Amino acid sequence: MTTQELANQLVKLCKEGKFAEAVGSLYSDDVVSMEAGAPPGGSRESKGLDAVKAKGKWWEENHEVHGATVEGPLVAGSHFAVTFKLDVTFKPQNKRFTMEEVGVYKVKDGKVVYEEFFYDM
């Protein structure tokens, strides 16, 4: 799969709300994921597919997504970027907020091997 094809598939799945499916089908076993900030009690960096899946599970368990907009991809060589706008409630504090972020991804051998998210804390 080319970078463009993978990027298009990731955006398609994210627009359908299938974030876990995107990770499970498009990410390398050795993927590294970097957040702008660490989740409570966690690290900014997640290494390996199982760790990235666990981070996604934590997100789903602790957030209710009311709406999401996904735009992109913008592809350059082995990298691509996607923008996300999310209307979410952080369940433990019952705090609703809007979040805008940019995800930058690196592709190698047809799989995402690195992702980094940029957003205001």
PDB file of C-alpha atoms in Angstrom:
ATOM      1  CA  MET A   1       0.000   0.000   0.000  1.00  0.00           C
ATOM      2  CA  THR A   2       1.382   3.413  -0.924  1.00  0.00           C
ATOM      3  CA  THR A   3       1.466   6.302   1.530  1.00  0.00           C
ATOM      4  CA  GLN A   4      -1.426   7.952  -0.343  1.00  0.00           C
ATOM      5  CA  GLU A   5      -3.533   4.771  -0.282  1.00  0.00           C
ATOM      6  CA  LEU A   6      -2.865   4.177   3.416  1.00  0.00           C
ATOM      7  CA  ALA A   7      -3.584   7.826   4.255  1.00  0.00           C
ATOM      8  CA  ASN A   8      -6.861   7.727   2.316  1.00  0.00           C
ATOM      9  CA  GLN A   9      -7.905   4.533   4.122  1.00  0.00           C
ATOM     10  CA  LEU A  10      -7.031   5.955   7.551  1.00  0.00           C
ATOM     11  CA  VAL A  11      -9.053   9.108   6.878  1.00  0.00           C
ATOM     12  CA  LYS A  12     -11.990   7.043   5.590  1.00  0.00           C
ATOM     13  CA  LEU A  13     -12.039   4.845   8.702  1.00  0.00           C
ATOM     14  CA  CYS A  14     -11.662   7.830  11.046  1.00  0.00           C
ATOM     15  CA  LYS A  15     -14.544   9.662   9.334  1.00  0.00           C
ATOM     16  CA  GLU A  16     -16.646   6.550  10.001  1.00  0.00           C
ATOM     17  CA  GLY A  17     -15.593   6.606  13.671  1.00  0.00           C
ATOM     18  CA  LYS A  18     -13.606   3.380  13.240  1.00  0.00           C
ATOM     19  CA  PHE A  19     -10.423   4.540  14.988  1.00  0.00           C
ATOM     20  CA  ALA A  20      -9.661   1.129  16.542  1.00  0.00           C
ATOM     21  CA  GLU A  21     -10.111  -0.599  13.178  1.00  0.00           C
ATOM     22  CA  ALA A  22      -7.674   1.875  11.585  1.00  0.00           C
ATOM     23  CA  VAL A  23      -5.039   1.085  14.213  1.00  0.00           C
ATOM     24  CA  GLY A  24      -5.596  -2.665  13.969  1.00  0.00           C
ATOM     25  CA  SER A  25      -5.355  -2.823  10.189  1.00  0.00           C
ATOM     26  CA  LEU A  26      -2.977  -0.013   9.199  1.00  0.00           C
ATOM     27  CA  TYR A  27      -0.349   0.149  11.965  1.00  0.00           C
ATOM     28  CA  SER A  28       2.949  -1.704  12.270  1.00  0.00           C
ATOM     29  CA  ASP A  29       3.529  -3.987  15.266  1.00  0.00           C
ATOM     30  CA  ASP A  30       6.458  -1.682  16.152  1.00  0.00           C
ATOM     31  CA  VAL A  31       4.540   1.609  15.837  1.00  0.00           C
ATOM     32  CA  VAL A  32       5.459   4.539  18.077  1.00  0.00           C
ATOM     33  CA  SER A  33       2.775   7.051  19.030  1.00  0.00           C
ATOM     34  CA  MET A  34       3.546  10.434  20.598  1.00  0.00           C
ATOM     35  CA  GLU A  35       0.926  12.663  22.220  1.00  0.00           C
ATOM     36  CA  ALA A  36       1.282  16.396  22.861  1.00  0.00           C
ATOM     37  CA  GLY A  37       0.684  15.679  26.551  1.00  0.00           C
ATOM     38  CA  ALA A  38       0.614  12.622  28.762  1.00  0.00           C
ATOM     39  CA  PRO A  39      -2.712  11.150  29.864  1.00  0.00           C
ATOM     40  CA  PRO A  40      -3.267  10.979  33.645  1.00  0.00           C
ATOM     41  CA  GLY A  41      -0.663   8.621  35.090  1.00  0.00           C
ATOM     42  CA  GLY A  42       0.742   7.857  31.645  1.00  0.00           C
ATOM     43  CA  SER A  43       3.463   8.779  29.212  1.00  0.00           C
ATOM     44  CA  ARG A  44       3.393  10.922  26.064  1.00  0.00           C
ATOM     45  CA  GLU A  45       4.962   8.006  24.183  1.00  0.00           C
ATOM     46  CA  SER A  46       3.394   4.620  23.438  1.00  0.00           C
ATOM     47  CA  LYS A  47       5.624   1.962  21.865  1.00  0.00           C
ATOM     48  CA  GLY A  48       4.223  -1.048  20.056  1.00  0.00           C
ATOM     49  CA  LEU A  49       0.829  -1.926  18.668  1.00  0.00           C
ATOM     50  CA  ASP A  50      -0.520  -3.267  21.971  1.00  0.00           C
ATOM     51  CA  ALA A  51       0.400  -0.029  23.773  1.00  0.00           C
ATOM     52  CA  VAL A  52      -1.249   2.095  21.073  1.00  0.00           C
ATOM     53  CA  LYS A  53      -4.384  -0.054  21.235  1.00  0.00           C
ATOM     54  CA  ALA A  54      -4.422   0.311  25.044  1.00  0.00           C
ATOM     55  CA  LYS A  55      -4.151   4.100  24.690  1.00  0.00           C
ATOM     56  CA  GLY A  56      -7.119   4.066  22.305  1.00  0.00           C
ATOM     57  CA  LYS A  57      -9.119   1.902  24.696  1.00  0.00           C
ATOM     58  CA  TRP A  58      -8.396   4.336  27.554  1.00  0.00           C
ATOM     59  CA  TRP A  59      -9.584   7.213  25.319  1.00  0.00           C
ATOM     60  CA  GLU A  60     -12.832   5.429  24.438  1.00  0.00           C
ATOM     61  CA  GLU A  61     -13.544   4.504  28.077  1.00  0.00           C
ATOM     62  CA  ASN A  62     -12.928   8.052  29.345  1.00  0.00           C
ATOM     63  CA  HIS A  63     -14.451  10.197  26.590  1.00  0.00           C
ATOM     64  CA  GLU A  64     -17.828  10.527  24.951  1.00  0.00           C
ATOM     65  CA  VAL A  65     -17.481  11.861  21.401  1.00  0.00           C
ATOM     66  CA  HIS A  66     -20.454  14.013  20.403  1.00  0.00           C
ATOM     67  CA  GLY A  67     -19.088  14.895  16.975  1.00  0.00           C
ATOM     68  CA  ALA A  68     -15.916  14.767  14.916  1.00  0.00           C
ATOM     69  CA  THR A  69     -14.598  16.301  11.727  1.00  0.00           C
ATOM     70  CA  VAL A  70     -11.656  14.679   9.946  1.00  0.00           C
ATOM     71  CA  GLU A  71      -9.854  16.504   7.129  1.00  0.00           C
ATOM     72  CA  GLY A  72      -7.049  15.384   4.875  1.00  0.00           C
ATOM     73  CA  PRO A  73      -4.830  13.693   4.124  1.00  0.00           C
ATOM     74  CA  LEU A  74      -1.990  15.933   3.030  1.00  0.00           C
ATOM     75  CA  VAL A  75       0.739  13.601   1.736  1.00  0.00           C
ATOM     76  CA  ALA A  76       4.460  14.328   1.323  1.00  0.00           C
ATOM     77  CA  GLY A  77       6.654  11.345   0.502  1.00  0.00           C
ATOM     78  CA  SER A  78       6.457   8.810   3.325  1.00  0.00           C
ATOM     79  CA  HIS A  79       4.553  11.200   5.627  1.00  0.00           C
ATOM     80  CA  PHE A  80       1.015  12.529   5.782  1.00  0.00           C
ATOM     81  CA  ALA A  81      -1.034  14.841   7.992  1.00  0.00           C
ATOM     82  CA  VAL A  82      -4.677  14.781   9.077  1.00  0.00           C
ATOM     83  CA  THR A  83      -6.636  17.344  11.088  1.00  0.00           C
ATOM     84  CA  PHE A  84      -9.229  16.352  13.666  1.00  0.00           C
ATOM     85  CA  LYS A  85     -11.859  18.524  15.358  1.00  0.00           C
ATOM     86  CA  LEU A  86     -13.611  16.764  18.214  1.00  0.00           C
ATOM     87  CA  ASP A  87     -16.537  17.698  20.446  1.00  0.00           C
ATOM     88  CA  VAL A  88     -16.032  15.477  23.502  1.00  0.00           C
ATOM     89  CA  THR A  89     -16.892  15.053  27.156  1.00  0.00           C
ATOM     90  CA  PHE A  90     -14.207  13.842  29.561  1.00  0.00           C
ATOM     91  CA  LYS A  91     -16.359  11.411  31.539  1.00  0.00           C
ATOM     92  CA  PRO A  92     -14.483  11.393  34.890  1.00  0.00           C
ATOM     93  CA  GLN A  93     -15.024  15.157  35.282  1.00  0.00           C
ATOM     94  CA  ASN A  94     -18.166  15.459  33.136  1.00  0.00           C
ATOM     95  CA  LYS A  95     -16.303  18.240  31.288  1.00  0.00           C
ATOM     96  CA  ARG A  96     -17.276  18.949  27.690  1.00  0.00           C
ATOM     97  CA  PHE A  97     -14.778  20.623  25.372  1.00  0.00           C
ATOM     98  CA  THR A  98     -13.770  21.054  21.741  1.00  0.00           C
ATOM     99  CA  MET A  99     -10.396  19.740  20.697  1.00  0.00           C
ATOM    100  CA  GLU A 100      -8.486  20.486  17.504  1.00  0.00           C
ATOM    101  CA  GLU A 101      -5.411  18.458  16.630  1.00  0.00           C
ATOM    102  CA  VAL A 102      -3.077  17.627  13.797  1.00  0.00           C
ATOM    103  CA  GLY A 103      -1.834  14.072  13.403  1.00  0.00           C
ATOM    104  CA  VAL A 104       1.397  13.528  11.481  1.00  0.00           C
ATOM    105  CA  TYR A 105       2.118   9.974  10.354  1.00  0.00           C
ATOM    106  CA  LYS A 106       5.138   8.170   8.905  1.00  0.00           C
ATOM    107  CA  VAL A 107       4.644   5.133   6.660  1.00  0.00           C
ATOM    108  CA  LYS A 108       7.148   2.359   6.015  1.00  0.00           C
ATOM    109  CA  ASP A 109       6.503  -0.904   4.153  1.00  0.00           C
ATOM    110  CA  GLY A 110       2.796  -0.062   3.819  1.00  0.00           C
ATOM    111  CA  LYS A 111       2.130   0.474   7.542  1.00  0.00           C
ATOM    112  CA  VAL A 112       2.087   3.420   9.953  1.00  0.00           C
ATOM    113  CA  VAL A 113       5.334   3.221  11.953  1.00  0.00           C
ATOM    114  CA  TYR A 114       5.130   6.589  13.742  1.00  0.00           C
ATOM    115  CA  GLU A 115       2.416   9.070  14.619  1.00  0.00           C
ATOM    116  CA  GLU A 116       2.540  12.316  16.526  1.00  0.00           C
ATOM    117  CA  PHE A 117      -0.352  14.499  17.623  1.00  0.00           C
ATOM    118  CA  PHE A 118      -0.170  18.257  18.061  1.00  0.00           C
ATOM    119  CA  TYR A 119      -2.805  20.117  20.083  1.00  0.00           C
ATOM    120  CA  ASP A 120      -3.102  22.745  22.804  1.00  0.00           C
ATOM    121  CA  MET A 121      -3.186  21.407  26.326  1.00  0.00           C
TER     122      MET A 121
END
